[in-house]
PDB file of C-alpha atoms in Angstrom:
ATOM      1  CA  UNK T   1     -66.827  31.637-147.105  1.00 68.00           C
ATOM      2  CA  UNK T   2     -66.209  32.404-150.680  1.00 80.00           C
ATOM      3  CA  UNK T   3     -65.257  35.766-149.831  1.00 80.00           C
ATOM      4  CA  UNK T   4     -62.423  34.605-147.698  1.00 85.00           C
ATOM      5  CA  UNK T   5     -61.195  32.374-150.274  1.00 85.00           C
ATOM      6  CA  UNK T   6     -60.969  35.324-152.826  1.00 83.00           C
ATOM      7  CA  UNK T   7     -59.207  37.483-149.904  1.00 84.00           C
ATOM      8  CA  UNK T   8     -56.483  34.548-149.638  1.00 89.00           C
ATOM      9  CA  UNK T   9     -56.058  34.197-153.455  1.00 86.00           C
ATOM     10  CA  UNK T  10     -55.990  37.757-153.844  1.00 87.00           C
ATOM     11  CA  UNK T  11     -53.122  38.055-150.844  1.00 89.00           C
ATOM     12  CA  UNK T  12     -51.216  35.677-152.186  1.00 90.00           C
ATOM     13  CA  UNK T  13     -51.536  37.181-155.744  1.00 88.00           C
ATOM     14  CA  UNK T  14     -50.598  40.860-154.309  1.00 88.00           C
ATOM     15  CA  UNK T  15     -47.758  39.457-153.054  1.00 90.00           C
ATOM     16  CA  UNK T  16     -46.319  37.796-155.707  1.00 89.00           C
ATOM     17  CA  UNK T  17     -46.851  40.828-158.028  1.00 87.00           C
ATOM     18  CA  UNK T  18     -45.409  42.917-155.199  1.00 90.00           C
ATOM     19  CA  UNK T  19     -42.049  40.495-155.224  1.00 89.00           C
ATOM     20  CA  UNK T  20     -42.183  40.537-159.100  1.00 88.00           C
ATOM     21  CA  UNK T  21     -42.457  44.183-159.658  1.00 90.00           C
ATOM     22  CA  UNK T  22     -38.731  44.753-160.383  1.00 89.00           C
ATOM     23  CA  UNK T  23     -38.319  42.264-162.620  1.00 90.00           C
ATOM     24  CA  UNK T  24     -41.152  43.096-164.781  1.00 91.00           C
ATOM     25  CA  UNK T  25     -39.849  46.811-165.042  1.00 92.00           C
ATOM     26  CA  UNK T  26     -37.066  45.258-166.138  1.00 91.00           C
ATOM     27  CA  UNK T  27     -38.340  42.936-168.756  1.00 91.00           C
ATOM     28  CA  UNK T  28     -40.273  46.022-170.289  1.00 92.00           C
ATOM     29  CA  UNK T  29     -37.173  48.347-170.916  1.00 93.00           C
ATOM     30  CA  UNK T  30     -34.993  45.829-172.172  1.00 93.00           C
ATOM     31  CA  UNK T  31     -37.960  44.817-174.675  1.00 92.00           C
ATOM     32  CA  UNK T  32     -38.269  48.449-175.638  1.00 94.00           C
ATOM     33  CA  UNK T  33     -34.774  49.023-176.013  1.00 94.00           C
ATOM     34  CA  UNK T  34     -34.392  45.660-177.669  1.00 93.00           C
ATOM     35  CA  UNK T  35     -37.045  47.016-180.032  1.00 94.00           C
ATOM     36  CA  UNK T  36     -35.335  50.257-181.114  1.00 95.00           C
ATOM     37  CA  UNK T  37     -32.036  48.024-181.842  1.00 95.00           C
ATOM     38  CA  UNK T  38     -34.154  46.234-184.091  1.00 94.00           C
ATOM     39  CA  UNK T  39     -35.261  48.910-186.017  1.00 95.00           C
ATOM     40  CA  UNK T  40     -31.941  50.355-186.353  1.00 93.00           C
ATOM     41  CA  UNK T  41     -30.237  46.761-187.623  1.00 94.00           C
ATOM     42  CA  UNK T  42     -33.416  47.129-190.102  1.00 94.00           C
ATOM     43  CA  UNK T  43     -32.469  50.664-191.010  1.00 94.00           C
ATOM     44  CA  UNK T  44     -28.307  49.878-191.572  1.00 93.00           C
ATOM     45  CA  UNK T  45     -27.309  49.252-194.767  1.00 92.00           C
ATOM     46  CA  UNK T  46     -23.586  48.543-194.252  1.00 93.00           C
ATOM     47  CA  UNK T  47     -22.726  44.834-193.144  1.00 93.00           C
ATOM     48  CA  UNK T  48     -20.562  45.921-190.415  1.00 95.00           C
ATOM     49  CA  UNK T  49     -23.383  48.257-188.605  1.00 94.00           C
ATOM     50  CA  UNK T  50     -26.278  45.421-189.706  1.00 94.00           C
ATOM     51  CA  UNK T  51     -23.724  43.301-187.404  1.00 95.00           C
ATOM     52  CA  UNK T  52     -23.046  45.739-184.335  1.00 95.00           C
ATOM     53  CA  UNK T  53     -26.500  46.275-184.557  1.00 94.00           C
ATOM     54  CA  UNK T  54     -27.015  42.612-184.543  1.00 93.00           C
ATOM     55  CA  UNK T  55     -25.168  41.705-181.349  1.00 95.00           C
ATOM     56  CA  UNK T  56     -26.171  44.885-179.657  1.00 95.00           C
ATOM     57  CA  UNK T  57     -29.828  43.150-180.006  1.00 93.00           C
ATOM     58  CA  UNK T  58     -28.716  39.621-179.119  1.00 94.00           C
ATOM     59  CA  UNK T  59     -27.200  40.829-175.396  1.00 94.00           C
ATOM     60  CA  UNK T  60     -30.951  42.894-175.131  1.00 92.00           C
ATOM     61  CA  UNK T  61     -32.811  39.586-176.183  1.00 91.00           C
ATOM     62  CA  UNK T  62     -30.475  37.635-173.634  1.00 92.00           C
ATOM     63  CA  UNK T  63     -31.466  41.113-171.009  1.00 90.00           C
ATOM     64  CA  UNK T  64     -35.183  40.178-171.652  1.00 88.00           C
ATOM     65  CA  UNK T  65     -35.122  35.951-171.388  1.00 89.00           C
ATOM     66  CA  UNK T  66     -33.171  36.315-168.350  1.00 89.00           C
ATOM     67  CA  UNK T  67     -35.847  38.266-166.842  1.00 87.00           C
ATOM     68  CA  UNK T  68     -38.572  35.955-168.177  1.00 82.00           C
ATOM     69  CA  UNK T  69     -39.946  34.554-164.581  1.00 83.00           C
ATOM     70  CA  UNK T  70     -41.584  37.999-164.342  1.00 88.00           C
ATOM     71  CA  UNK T  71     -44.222  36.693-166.638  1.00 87.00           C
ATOM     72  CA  UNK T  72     -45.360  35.649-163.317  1.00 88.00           C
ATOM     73  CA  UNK T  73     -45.977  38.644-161.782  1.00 87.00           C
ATOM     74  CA  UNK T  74     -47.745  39.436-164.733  1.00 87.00           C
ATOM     75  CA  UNK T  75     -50.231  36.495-164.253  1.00 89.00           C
ATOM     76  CA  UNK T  76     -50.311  37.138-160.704  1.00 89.00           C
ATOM     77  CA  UNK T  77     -51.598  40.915-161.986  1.00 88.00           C
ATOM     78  CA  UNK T  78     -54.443  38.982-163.873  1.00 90.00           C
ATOM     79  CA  UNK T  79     -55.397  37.001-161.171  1.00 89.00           C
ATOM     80  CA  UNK T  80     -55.583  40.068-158.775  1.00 88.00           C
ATOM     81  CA  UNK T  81     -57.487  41.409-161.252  1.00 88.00           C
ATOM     82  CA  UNK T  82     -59.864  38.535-162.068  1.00 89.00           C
ATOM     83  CA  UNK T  83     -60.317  38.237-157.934  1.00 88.00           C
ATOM     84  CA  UNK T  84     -60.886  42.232-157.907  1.00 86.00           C
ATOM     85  CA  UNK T  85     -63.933  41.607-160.511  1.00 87.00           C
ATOM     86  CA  UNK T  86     -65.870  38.149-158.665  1.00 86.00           C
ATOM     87  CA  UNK T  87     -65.542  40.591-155.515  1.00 83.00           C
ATOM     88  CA  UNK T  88     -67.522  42.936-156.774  1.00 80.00           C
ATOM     89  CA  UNK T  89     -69.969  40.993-158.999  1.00 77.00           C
ATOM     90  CA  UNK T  90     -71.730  38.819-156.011  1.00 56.00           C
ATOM     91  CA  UNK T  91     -73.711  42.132-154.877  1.00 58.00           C
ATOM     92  CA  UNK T  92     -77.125  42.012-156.095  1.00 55.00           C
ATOM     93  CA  UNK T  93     -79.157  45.167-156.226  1.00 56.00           C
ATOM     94  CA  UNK T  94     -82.492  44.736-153.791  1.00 55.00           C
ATOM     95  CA  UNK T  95     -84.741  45.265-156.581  1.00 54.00           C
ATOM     96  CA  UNK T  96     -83.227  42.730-159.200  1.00 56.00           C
ATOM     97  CA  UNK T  97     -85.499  39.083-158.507  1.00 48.00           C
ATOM     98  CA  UNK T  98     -84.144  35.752-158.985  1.00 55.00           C
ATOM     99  CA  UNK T  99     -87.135  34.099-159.601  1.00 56.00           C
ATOM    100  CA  UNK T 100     -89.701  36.595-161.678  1.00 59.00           C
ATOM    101  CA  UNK T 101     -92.960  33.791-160.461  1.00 65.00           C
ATOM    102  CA  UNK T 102     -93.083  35.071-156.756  1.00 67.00           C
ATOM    103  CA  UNK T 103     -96.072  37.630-157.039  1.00 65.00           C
ATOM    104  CA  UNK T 104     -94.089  39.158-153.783  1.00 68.00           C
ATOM    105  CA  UNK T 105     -90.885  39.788-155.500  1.00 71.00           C
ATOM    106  CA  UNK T 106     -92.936  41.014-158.729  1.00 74.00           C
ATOM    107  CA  UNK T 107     -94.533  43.839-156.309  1.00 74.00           C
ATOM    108  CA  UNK T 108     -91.590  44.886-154.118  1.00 76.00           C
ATOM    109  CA  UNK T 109     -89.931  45.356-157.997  1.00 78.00           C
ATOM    110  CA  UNK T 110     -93.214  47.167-159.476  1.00 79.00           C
ATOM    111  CA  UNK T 111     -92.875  49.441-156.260  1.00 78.00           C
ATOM    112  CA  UNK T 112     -89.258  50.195-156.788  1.00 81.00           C
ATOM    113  CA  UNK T 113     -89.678  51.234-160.376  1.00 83.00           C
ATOM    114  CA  UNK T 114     -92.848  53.382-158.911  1.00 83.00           C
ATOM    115  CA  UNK T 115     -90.474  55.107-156.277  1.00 83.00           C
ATOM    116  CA  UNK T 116     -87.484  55.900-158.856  1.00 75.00           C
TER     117      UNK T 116
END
């Protein structure tokens, strides 16, 4: 049962990344780009070019808020991730005991460390 539960939540979250992909390309060249305008209105020393500069990186900030429900993809990528990981961590090896008092579990572990 919990199985299917992390194959729904993990659907739903593949899908949402899948819809968001676009959108999160997006957001991540306009914050680059944004980020080299920034560096250049640091680097200008005239007032007119610290001002060019300036509005060139307001229209990439406005680029990157206007692309801001991509952060949802980007959760949806964590939660396909987190699903991806409790998948994987219910398998218990047959030679790792839960309860180290059972003589029988003791031996069948004893034995496996014998055969290896």
């Amino acid at each position: 049962m919990k199985k299917l539960g992390l194959l729904i939540v993990g659907g739903i979250a593949a899908v949402i990344l899948l819809a968001n992909v676009g959108p999160m390309i997006a957001l991540a060249i306009t914050l680059v780009l944004g980020y080299l305008v920034v560096k250049e209105f640091m680097k200008a020393s005239s007032t007119v070019a610290k001002i060019i500069w300036g509005l060139i990186a307001l229209a990439f900030a406005g680029a990157a808020i206007s692309n801001f429900p991509s952060l949802i993809g980007l959760i949806a990528a964590y939660v396909l991730y987190v699903v991806y990981k409790k998948w994987n961590s219910n398998k218990v090896h047959p030679t790792q005991t839960t309860n180290n008092d059972d003589p029988f579990n003791n031996f069948e572990t004893e034995w496996a460390k014998l055969n290896k």
